[in-house]
Amino acid sequence: MSLAPPKKARAVIIGGGISGCSVAYHLTALGWQDVVLLERRQLTCGTTWHAAGLIGQLRATQNLTRLARYSTELYHALEAETGVATGIRRNGSITVALTPDRLEEIRRQAALARAFGVEVHEITLSEIAERYPHLNMQGVRGGVFLPGDGQCDPANVAMALAKGARQRGARILEGTMVIDLHRSGGRVTGVSWRRQEGGETSEGRIETDIVVNCAGMWARDFAARAGVTLPLHACEHFYVVTEAIDGLGRLPVLRVPDECAYYKEDAGKMMLGAFEPKAKPWGMGGIPEEFCFDQLPEDVGHFEPILNDAVNRMPMLADAGIHTFFNGPESFTPDDRYYLGEAPELGGYWVAAGYNSIGIISSGGAGYALAEWMDKGAPPYDLWDVDIRRAHPFQRNRRYLHDRVSETLGLLYADHFPYRQPETARDVRRSPIHTHLMARGAVFGETAGWERANWFADPGQPARYDYGWKRQHWFDNVAREHEALRTGVGLYDMSSFGKIRVEGRDACRFLNRICANEVDVTPGRIVYTQWLNERGGIECDLTVTRLSETVFLLVVPAATLHRDLNWLRRHLDEDTFAVVTDVSAAEAVFCVMGPRSRALLGAVSPDDFSNDAHPFATMREIEIGYGLARAHRVSFVGELGWELYVATDQAAHVFEALADAGQDHDLKLCGLHAMDSCRIEKAYRHFGHDITDEDHVLEAGLGFAVSMAKSDFIGRDAVRRKKDEGLKRRLLQFRLKEPEPLLFHNEPVLRDGETVGWITSGNYGHHLGGAVGLGYVPCVGETPGQVLASTYEIDVAGTRFAADVSLRPMYDPESERVRS
Ligand SMILES: Cc1cc2nc3c(=O)[nH]c(=O)nc-3n(C[C@H](O)[C@H](O)[C@H](O)COP(=O)(O)OP(=O)(O)OC[C@H]3O[C@@H](n4cnc5c(N)ncnc54)[C@H](O)[C@@H]3O)c2cc1C
């Protein structure tokens, strides 16, 4: 009889795949006692046992790359620590491009890898052929080699992590299924388990206030039972392994993303894996309870197109017999990123799941980061990309997940074009004027399920994206929209804004503790502010409008709404009387911006929009058409303008009134690409890119929005300290001197010839006449003058372009236009 689970634990980890084993390993490494891992069957029996074991260090962001690199180093060290052979091999990886677009992409990735400190070499065609003699070089245009990449034995890595955890006291119990989760007062209180041994069933309960859901493809349904949103869905994932091939020799991992394929040599055999464009979702009705080291039925027809290309690309496959045709399920998420962190719905409910076929390379780092987060109350660095709080409740819908993951699997190897939009499971959340915008040529993108007009096609122009790395076919459309915002009047729809109402007797006191700026202002005033953490990092970037003595409206990005709601609720204590309500769907938001916005509004409203009657950073209720709206005088494009908050029932009417009057004022409908192009000229920061929870508010250049006159707010001490110590880095604005190249984000920044950082957000500055970006530059002990005196270049796909640099916005540094 195996050991019975304990009655109490400090933390219970659910699931003994690589994710759960890594969390157990890292919690115990931090000295946590009474850590229990419960696995329903056997360790690794879910997805982990059959992974291909590719180890690729370069990920989409610096911090995810840091985690992947951490995994690589850990898996090397584990063997010595635990005595379990992890099969890790640093044989490098090659990615080849078959198209000009892919070549541009891998060159951009190589430049980024260098900025992130990952060794990478662009290699010539003859070097590719030399390193991979079996490859048919027909159509190959170039490639990159990452010597630090490689491969491992996934199940053994998981077993080594489990052994390491056990050695430090973790209790790992197999054959023990968690069947229920207990909670009280919004917090986890325990789990119930069941096990079957020798024909006997036993059940029990463990009291704990911390669980970690590492249940892989089972994780979604288990989370849903506790009201936790964990949007993932299993997909069938295929590879084949050949019989032994004579003289194959040691080879690096090879990726041919244009043919959706990767190749791994292992023990004299060749593995060919696929990321096909249309994947097969699996297990929509739930993952079978009895699944244990199982595989799914072969589907030769589905795999055939990949195999045909592969036989051409790697001719030796034609003669090699197929030893294994493997089809195994893996969890995929709507945005191809995994989930880490504490669920916003339930205190003490942590998550590490949804790995999108990179769970082996990710789990080492993810386990480290999650354990740090659980231990210290904050992640070791910004992990917003994978934060569970980015999930939206509607994403629990299984049909949505089913349809979306059929696309996301293939997107891993698709061209990662800038502005690329998902094609599946669209149209879930729409503005009340969606059809109006569509009828006028809007081309939509998706954020947090919202359809948002990104740009407007001209009559006769196809209203769709054609992607590319150079100027896209909508470049001139956006230039004209930009021009209207700068010189005339434009309207863009921001109904997707997250809107949070905070009201009650203590609302002002409560918000003043959370906001770095002073929000105890007269009703009608609008305050731009950040929420800081104890390190001075930025948790949220928002406006706070005081609607009355006791009611405030907080306007936040659509994507961060649940993170922001969670931050508020976490800081509400029992002695504070304030009610927090998500009112996002209650109002549409039309941004009427540009020097002629005053004239347009004057044509649809009897109210006074003069500076005296309606100054900058104030809100007024206005009559508009036959309806009412709140006009907020703020701007994210750096021009005179108003955001109109309109009850959704009146939104279409108000839009029609504006559009009618707009005919006499050359009103131009604009999309969010033009908005973003204007905001980057004005150097307004974008949350998640330019400012994150690891970016200090002073280094981000937002000290003007911090009120040190307030005696108490979260992060005040960190601001004080930074003022005393001096800045270590500064956010600068760059503009390429050459007008042609484009910046998106992640392009390396070189100072006097040395890589010092990368562009955190970029766009084309149609008014400034070149690509514009923001990025941090180290500046320890330097004056602003010294920082600006250097020569700056930006590396775009391996070519360096000279850049102008500024600490103040290059467009309208005195902000005269917004106040005009
Ligand atoms: C064909 C294929 C190839 C892949 N190749 C690679 C690769 O090359 N590189 C890479 O990085 N990744 C790869 N992956 C992805 C990788 O295998 C997964 O991301 C990873 O194994 C996920 O680990 P996990 O711990 O989250 O899930 P799992 O390994 O599925 O572990 C979850 C565990 O939870 C247990 N469980 C579920 N519910 C309960 C419950 N109620 N109580 C107790 N226990 C429970 C399950 O039994 C299971 O053991 C591949 C995946 C596939 C399918």
JSON list of N, CA and C in Angstrom, two decimals, residues 371-424:
[
{"chain": "A", "resi": 371, "resn": "ALA", "atom": "N", "xyz": [7.16, 29.64, -8.74]},
{"chain": "A", "resi": 371, "resn": "ALA", "atom": "CA", "xyz": [7.54, 29.44, -7.34]},
{"chain": "A", "resi": 371, "resn": "ALA", "atom": "C", "xyz": [7.98, 30.77, -6.72]},
{"chain": "A", "resi": 372, "resn": "GLU", "atom": "N", "xyz": [8.75, 31.54, -7.46]},
{"chain": "A", "resi": 372, "resn": "GLU", "atom": "CA", "xyz": [9.18, 32.86, -6.96]},
{"chain": "A", "resi": 372, "resn": "GLU", "atom": "C", "xyz": [7.97, 33.74, -6.69]},
{"chain": "A", "resi": 373, "resn": "TRP", "atom": "N", "xyz": [7.04, 33.71, -7.62]},
{"chain": "A", "resi": 373, "resn": "TRP", "atom": "CA", "xyz": [5.82, 34.52, -7.53]},
{"chain": "A", "resi": 373, "resn": "TRP", "atom": "C", "xyz": [5.02, 34.13, -6.29]},
{"chain": "A", "resi": 374, "resn": "MET", "atom": "N", "xyz": [4.88, 32.80, -6.09]},
{"chain": "A", "resi": 374, "resn": "MET", "atom": "CA", "xyz": [4.12, 32.33, -4.93]},
{"chain": "A", "resi": 374, "resn": "MET", "atom": "C", "xyz": [4.84, 32.68, -3.62]},
{"chain": "A", "resi": 375, "resn": "ASP", "atom": "N", "xyz": [6.15, 32.63, -3.68]},
{"chain": "A", "resi": 375, "resn": "ASP", "atom": "CA", "xyz": [6.94, 32.85, -2.47]},
{"chain": "A", "resi": 375, "resn": "ASP", "atom": "C", "xyz": [7.01, 34.34, -2.11]},
{"chain": "A", "resi": 376, "resn": "LYS", "atom": "N", "xyz": [7.22, 35.16, -3.13]},
{"chain": "A", "resi": 376, "resn": "LYS", "atom": "CA", "xyz": [7.49, 36.58, -2.87]},
{"chain": "A", "resi": 376, "resn": "LYS", "atom": "C", "xyz": [6.27, 37.47, -3.12]},
{"chain": "A", "resi": 377, "resn": "GLY", "atom": "N", "xyz": [5.24, 36.90, -3.70]},
{"chain": "A", "resi": 377, "resn": "GLY", "atom": "CA", "xyz": [4.03, 37.70, -3.97]},
{"chain": "A", "resi": 377, "resn": "GLY", "atom": "C", "xyz": [4.11, 38.49, -5.25]},
{"chain": "A", "resi": 378, "resn": "ALA", "atom": "N", "xyz": [5.20, 38.36, -6.00]},
{"chain": "A", "resi": 378, "resn": "ALA", "atom": "CA", "xyz": [5.33, 39.06, -7.28]},
{"chain": "A", "resi": 378, "resn": "ALA", "atom": "C", "xyz": [6.23, 38.22, -8.18]},
{"chain": "A", "resi": 379, "resn": "PRO", "atom": "N", "xyz": [5.98, 38.25, -9.49]},
{"chain": "A", "resi": 379, "resn": "PRO", "atom": "CA", "xyz": [6.85, 37.48, -10.39]},
{"chain": "A", "resi": 379, "resn": "PRO", "atom": "C", "xyz": [8.25, 38.08, -10.41]},
{"chain": "A", "resi": 380, "resn": "PRO", "atom": "N", "xyz": [9.26, 37.28, -10.78]},
{"chain": "A", "resi": 380, "resn": "PRO", "atom": "CA", "xyz": [10.64, 37.79, -10.75]},
{"chain": "A", "resi": 380, "resn": "PRO", "atom": "C", "xyz": [10.85, 38.92, -11.74]},
{"chain": "A", "resi": 381, "resn": "TYR", "atom": "N", "xyz": [10.07, 38.93, -12.81]},
{"chain": "A", "resi": 381, "resn": "TYR", "atom": "CA", "xyz": [10.09, 40.03, -13.76]},
{"chain": "A", "resi": 381, "resn": "TYR", "atom": "C", "xyz": [8.78, 40.01, -14.51]},
{"chain": "A", "resi": 382, "resn": "ASP", "atom": "N", "xyz": [8.60, 40.97, -15.41]},
{"chain": "A", "resi": 382, "resn": "ASP", "atom": "CA", "xyz": [7.32, 41.09, -16.10]},
{"chain": "A", "resi": 382, "resn": "ASP", "atom": "C", "xyz": [6.97, 39.79, -16.84]},
{"chain": "A", "resi": 383, "resn": "LEU", "atom": "N", "xyz": [5.82, 39.22, -16.50]},
{"chain": "A", "resi": 383, "resn": "LEU", "atom": "CA", "xyz": [5.36, 38.02, -17.18]},
{"chain": "A", "resi": 383, "resn": "LEU", "atom": "C", "xyz": [3.95, 38.19, -17.73]},
{"chain": "A", "resi": 384, "resn": "TRP", "atom": "N", "xyz": [3.61, 39.44, -18.06]},
{"chain": "A", "resi": 384, "resn": "TRP", "atom": "CA", "xyz": [2.26, 39.73, -18.53]},
{"chain": "A", "resi": 384, "resn": "TRP", "atom": "C", "xyz": [1.90, 38.87, -19.74]},
{"chain": "A", "resi": 385, "resn": "ASP", "atom": "N", "xyz": [2.88, 38.56, -20.59]},
{"chain": "A", "resi": 385, "resn": "ASP", "atom": "CA", "xyz": [2.58, 37.77, -21.78]},
{"chain": "A", "resi": 385, "resn": "ASP", "atom": "C", "xyz": [1.91, 36.44, -21.44]},
{"chain": "A", "resi": 386, "resn": "VAL", "atom": "N", "xyz": [2.27, 35.88, -20.29]},
{"chain": "A", "resi": 386, "resn": "VAL", "atom": "CA", "xyz": [1.74, 34.55, -19.95]},
{"chain": "A", "resi": 386, "resn": "VAL", "atom": "C", "xyz": [0.87, 34.59, -18.69]},
{"chain": "A", "resi": 387, "resn": "ASP", "atom": "N", "xyz": [0.53, 35.77, -18.24]},
{"chain": "A", "resi": 387, "resn": "ASP", "atom": "CA", "xyz": [-0.21, 35.92, -16.99]},
{"chain": "A", "resi": 387, "resn": "ASP", "atom": "C", "xyz": [-1.66, 35.41, -17.16]},
{"chain": "A", "resi": 388, "resn": "ILE", "atom": "N", "xyz": [-2.10, 34.59, -16.24]},
{"chain": "A", "resi": 388, "resn": "ILE", "atom": "CA", "xyz": [-3.47, 34.05, -16.31]},
{"chain": "A", "resi": 388, "resn": "ILE", "atom": "C", "xyz": [-4.52, 35.16, -16.30]},
{"chain": "A", "resi": 389, "resn": "ARG", "atom": "N", "xyz": [-4.16, 36.32, -15.77]},
{"chain": "A", "resi": 389, "resn": "ARG", "atom": "CA", "xyz": [-5.16, 37.39, -15.71]},
{"chain": "A", "resi": 389, "resn": "ARG", "atom": "C", "xyz": [-5.47, 38.00, -17.08]},
{"chain": "A", "resi": 390, "resn": "ARG", "atom": "N", "xyz": [-4.76, 37.58, -18.12]},
{"chain": "A", "resi": 390, "resn": "ARG", "atom": "CA", "xyz": [-5.12, 38.07, -19.46]},
{"chain": "A", "resi": 390, "resn": "ARG", "atom": "C", "xyz": [-6.31, 37.31, -20.04]},
{"chain": "A", "resi": 391, "resn": "ALA", "atom": "N", "xyz": [-6.69, 36.18, -19.40]},
{"chain": "A", "resi": 391, "resn": "ALA", "atom": "CA", "xyz": [-7.82, 35.38, -19.90]},
{"chain": "A", "resi": 391, "resn": "ALA", "atom": "C", "xyz": [-9.13, 36.13, -19.64]},
{"chain": "A", "resi": 392, "resn": "HIS", "atom": "N", "xyz": [-10.04, 36.01, -20.59]},
{"chain": "A", "resi": 392, "resn": "HIS", "atom": "CA", "xyz": [-11.34, 36.68, -20.45]},
{"chain": "A", "resi": 392, "resn": "HIS", "atom": "C", "xyz": [-12.42, 35.63, -20.25]},
{"chain": "A", "resi": 393, "resn": "PRO", "atom": "N", "xyz": [-13.40, 35.93, -19.40]},
{"chain": "A", "resi": 393, "resn": "PRO", "atom": "CA", "xyz": [-14.39, 34.90, -19.07]},
{"chain": "A", "resi": 393, "resn": "PRO", "atom": "C", "xyz": [-15.06, 34.28, -20.30]},
{"chain": "A", "resi": 394, "resn": "PHE", "atom": "N", "xyz": [-15.31, 35.07, -21.36]},
{"chain": "A", "resi": 394, "resn": "PHE", "atom": "CA", "xyz": [-15.99, 34.47, -22.51]},
{"chain": "A", "resi": 394, "resn": "PHE", "atom": "C", "xyz": [-15.16, 33.33, -23.11]},
{"chain": "A", "resi": 395, "resn": "GLN", "atom": "N", "xyz": [-13.86, 33.35, -22.85]},
{"chain": "A", "resi": 395, "resn": "GLN", "atom": "CA", "xyz": [-12.99, 32.33, -23.43]},
{"chain": "A", "resi": 395, "resn": "GLN", "atom": "C", "xyz": [-13.19, 30.95, -22.80]},
{"chain": "A", "resi": 396, "resn": "ARG", "atom": "N", "xyz": [-14.08, 30.88, -21.82]},
{"chain": "A", "resi": 396, "resn": "ARG", "atom": "CA", "xyz": [-14.44, 29.54, -21.31]},
{"chain": "A", "resi": 396, "resn": "ARG", "atom": "C", "xyz": [-15.30, 28.79, -22.32]},
{"chain": "A", "resi": 397, "resn": "ASN", "atom": "N", "xyz": [-15.85, 29.52, -23.28]},
{"chain": "A", "resi": 397, "resn": "ASN", "atom": "CA", "xyz": [-16.72, 28.89, -24.27]},
{"chain": "A", "resi": 397, "resn": "ASN", "atom": "C", "xyz": [-15.94, 27.83, -25.05]},
{"chain": "A", "resi": 398, "resn": "ARG", "atom": "N", "xyz": [-16.42, 26.60, -25.04]},
{"chain": "A", "resi": 398, "resn": "ARG", "atom": "CA", "xyz": [-15.62, 25.52, -25.61]},
{"chain": "A", "resi": 398, "resn": "ARG", "atom": "C", "xyz": [-15.63, 25.52, -27.15]},
{"chain": "A", "resi": 399, "resn": "ARG", "atom": "N", "xyz": [-16.73, 26.03, -27.70]},
{"chain": "A", "resi": 399, "resn": "ARG", "atom": "CA", "xyz": [-16.75, 26.09, -29.17]},
{"chain": "A", "resi": 399, "resn": "ARG", "atom": "C", "xyz": [-15.74, 27.12, -29.67]},
{"chain": "A", "resi": 400, "resn": "TYR", "atom": "N", "xyz": [-15.68, 28.23, -28.95]},
{"chain": "A", "resi": 400, "resn": "TYR", "atom": "CA", "xyz": [-14.68, 29.26, -29.29]},
{"chain": "A", "resi": 400, "resn": "TYR", "atom": "C", "xyz": [-13.28, 28.64, -29.24]},
{"chain": "A", "resi": 401, "resn": "LEU", "atom": "N", "xyz": [-13.01, 27.92, -28.14]},
{"chain": "A", "resi": 401, "resn": "LEU", "atom": "CA", "xyz": [-11.67, 27.34, -27.98]},
{"chain": "A", "resi": 401, "resn": "LEU", "atom": "C", "xyz": [-11.38, 26.31, -29.07]},
{"chain": "A", "resi": 402, "resn": "HIS", "atom": "N", "xyz": [-12.37, 25.47, -29.31]},
{"chain": "A", "resi": 402, "resn": "HIS", "atom": "CA", "xyz": [-12.23, 24.43, -30.33]},
{"chain": "A", "resi": 402, "resn": "HIS", "atom": "C", "xyz": [-11.84, 25.05, -31.66]},
{"chain": "A", "resi": 403, "resn": "ASP", "atom": "N", "xyz": [-12.57, 26.09, -32.05]},
{"chain": "A", "resi": 403, "resn": "ASP", "atom": "CA", "xyz": [-12.31, 26.67, -33.37]},
{"chain": "A", "resi": 403, "resn": "ASP", "atom": "C", "xyz": [-10.99, 27.43, -33.39]},
{"chain": "A", "resi": 404, "resn": "ARG", "atom": "N", "xyz": [-10.68, 28.15, -32.30]},
{"chain": "A", "resi": 404, "resn": "ARG", "atom": "CA", "xyz": [-9.46, 28.95, -32.30]},
{"chain": "A", "resi": 404, "resn": "ARG", "atom": "C", "xyz": [-8.21, 28.08, -32.31]},
{"chain": "A", "resi": 405, "resn": "VAL", "atom": "N", "xyz": [-8.21, 27.00, -31.52]},
{"chain": "A", "resi": 405, "resn": "VAL", "atom": "CA", "xyz": [-6.95, 26.22, -31.46]},
{"chain": "A", "resi": 405, "resn": "VAL", "atom": "C", "xyz": [-6.69, 25.46, -32.76]},
{"chain": "A", "resi": 406, "resn": "SER", "atom": "N", "xyz": [-7.72, 25.31, -33.58]},
{"chain": "A", "resi": 406, "resn": "SER", "atom": "CA", "xyz": [-7.45, 24.67, -34.88]},
{"chain": "A", "resi": 406, "resn": "SER", "atom": "C", "xyz": [-6.48, 25.56, -35.68]},
{"chain": "A", "resi": 407, "resn": "GLU", "atom": "N", "xyz": [-6.41, 26.83, -35.31]},
{"chain": "A", "resi": 407, "resn": "GLU", "atom": "CA", "xyz": [-5.51, 27.77, -35.99]},
{"chain": "A", "resi": 407, "resn": "GLU", "atom": "C", "xyz": [-4.21, 27.99, -35.22]},
{"chain": "A", "resi": 408, "resn": "THR", "atom": "N", "xyz": [-4.30, 28.03, -33.88]},
{"chain": "A", "resi": 408, "resn": "THR", "atom": "CA", "xyz": [-3.11, 28.47, -33.14]},
{"chain": "A", "resi": 408, "resn": "THR", "atom": "C", "xyz": [-1.96, 27.47, -33.22]},
{"chain": "A", "resi": 409, "resn": "LEU", "atom": "N", "xyz": [-2.28, 26.17, -33.35]},
{"chain": "A", "resi": 409, "resn": "LEU", "atom": "CA", "xyz": [-1.18, 25.20, -33.48]},
{"chain": "A", "resi": 409, "resn": "LEU", "atom": "C", "xyz": [-0.32, 25.57, -34.69]},
{"chain": "A", "resi": 410, "resn": "GLY", "atom": "N", "xyz": [-0.94, 25.79, -35.83]},
{"chain": "A", "resi": 410, "resn": "GLY", "atom": "CA", "xyz": [-0.20, 26.09, -37.05]},
{"chain": "A", "resi": 410, "resn": "GLY", "atom": "C", "xyz": [0.49, 27.45, -37.00]},
{"chain": "A", "resi": 411, "resn": "LEU", "atom": "N", "xyz": [-0.06, 28.38, -36.22]},
{"chain": "A", "resi": 411, "resn": "LEU", "atom": "CA", "xyz": [0.53, 29.71, -36.16]},
{"chain": "A", "resi": 411, "resn": "LEU", "atom": "C", "xyz": [1.95, 29.68, -35.58]},
{"chain": "A", "resi": 412, "resn": "LEU", "atom": "N", "xyz": [2.26, 28.61, -34.85]},
{"chain": "A", "resi": 412, "resn": "LEU", "atom": "CA", "xyz": [3.61, 28.53, -34.29]},
{"chain": "A", "resi": 412, "resn": "LEU", "atom": "C", "xyz": [4.67, 28.55, -35.39]},
{"chain": "A", "resi": 413, "resn": "TYR", "atom": "N", "xyz": [4.35, 27.97, -36.54]},
{"chain": "A", "resi": 413, "resn": "TYR", "atom": "CA", "xyz": [5.32, 27.93, -37.64]},
{"chain": "A", "resi": 413, "resn": "TYR", "atom": "C", "xyz": [4.92, 28.84, -38.79]},
{"chain": "A", "resi": 414, "resn": "ALA", "atom": "N", "xyz": [3.81, 29.54, -38.65]},
{"chain": "A", "resi": 414, "resn": "ALA", "atom": "CA", "xyz": [3.41, 30.46, -39.72]},
{"chain": "A", "resi": 414, "resn": "ALA", "atom": "C", "xyz": [4.31, 31.70, -39.69]},
{"chain": "A", "resi": 415, "resn": "ASP", "atom": "N", "xyz": [4.28, 32.51, -40.73]},
{"chain": "A", "resi": 415, "resn": "ASP", "atom": "CA", "xyz": [5.03, 33.77, -40.71]},
{"chain": "A", "resi": 415, "resn": "ASP", "atom": "C", "xyz": [4.43, 34.64, -39.61]},
{"chain": "A", "resi": 416, "resn": "HIS", "atom": "N", "xyz": [5.30, 35.19, -38.77]},
{"chain": "A", "resi": 416, "resn": "HIS", "atom": "CA", "xyz": [4.79, 36.02, -37.67]},
{"chain": "A", "resi": 416, "resn": "HIS", "atom": "C", "xyz": [4.80, 37.48, -38.10]},
{"chain": "A", "resi": 417, "resn": "PHE", "atom": "N", "xyz": [3.95, 37.75, -39.08]},
{"chain": "A", "resi": 417, "resn": "PHE", "atom": "CA", "xyz": [3.92, 39.09, -39.64]},
{"chain": "A", "resi": 417, "resn": "PHE", "atom": "C", "xyz": [3.42, 40.10, -38.61]},
{"chain": "A", "resi": 418, "resn": "PRO", "atom": "N", "xyz": [3.94, 41.32, -38.71]},
{"chain": "A", "resi": 418, "resn": "PRO", "atom": "CA", "xyz": [3.36, 42.35, -37.84]},
{"chain": "A", "resi": 418, "resn": "PRO", "atom": "C", "xyz": [1.89, 42.55, -38.19]},
{"chain": "A", "resi": 419, "resn": "TYR", "atom": "N", "xyz": [1.10, 42.82, -37.20]},
{"chain": "A", "resi": 419, "resn": "TYR", "atom": "CA", "xyz": [-0.34, 43.08, -37.33]},
{"chain": "A", "resi": 419, "resn": "TYR", "atom": "C", "xyz": [-1.15, 41.85, -37.74]},
{"chain": "A", "resi": 420, "resn": "ARG", "atom": "N", "xyz": [-0.53, 40.69, -37.72]},
{"chain": "A", "resi": 420, "resn": "ARG", "atom": "CA", "xyz": [-1.25, 39.48, -38.10]},
{"chain": "A", "resi": 420, "resn": "ARG", "atom": "C", "xyz": [-2.44, 39.26, -37.17]},
{"chain": "A", "resi": 421, "resn": "GLN", "atom": "N", "xyz": [-3.58, 38.98, -37.73]},
{"chain": "A", "resi": 421, "resn": "GLN", "atom": "CA", "xyz": [-4.80, 38.78, -36.94]},
{"chain": "A", "resi": 421, "resn": "GLN", "atom": "C", "xyz": [-5.25, 37.33, -37.03]},
{"chain": "A", "resi": 422, "resn": "PRO", "atom": "N", "xyz": [-5.84, 36.81, -35.96]},
{"chain": "A", "resi": 422, "resn": "PRO", "atom": "CA", "xyz": [-6.39, 35.45, -36.07]},
{"chain": "A", "resi": 422, "resn": "PRO", "atom": "C", "xyz": [-7.57, 35.42, -37.04]},
{"chain": "A", "resi": 423, "resn": "GLU", "atom": "N", "xyz": [-7.78, 34.26, -37.64]},
{"chain": "A", "resi": 423, "resn": "GLU", "atom": "CA", "xyz": [-8.88, 34.17, -38.61]},
{"chain": "A", "resi": 423, "resn": "GLU", "atom": "C", "xyz": [-10.07, 33.40, -38.07]},
{"chain": "A", "resi": 424, "resn": "THR", "atom": "N", "xyz": [-9.85, 32.64, -37.02]},
{"chain": "A", "resi": 424, "resn": "THR", "atom": "CA", "xyz": [-10.92, 31.79, -36.50]},
{"chain": "A", "resi": 424, "resn": "THR", "atom": "C", "xyz": [-11.57, 32.44, -35.28]}
]
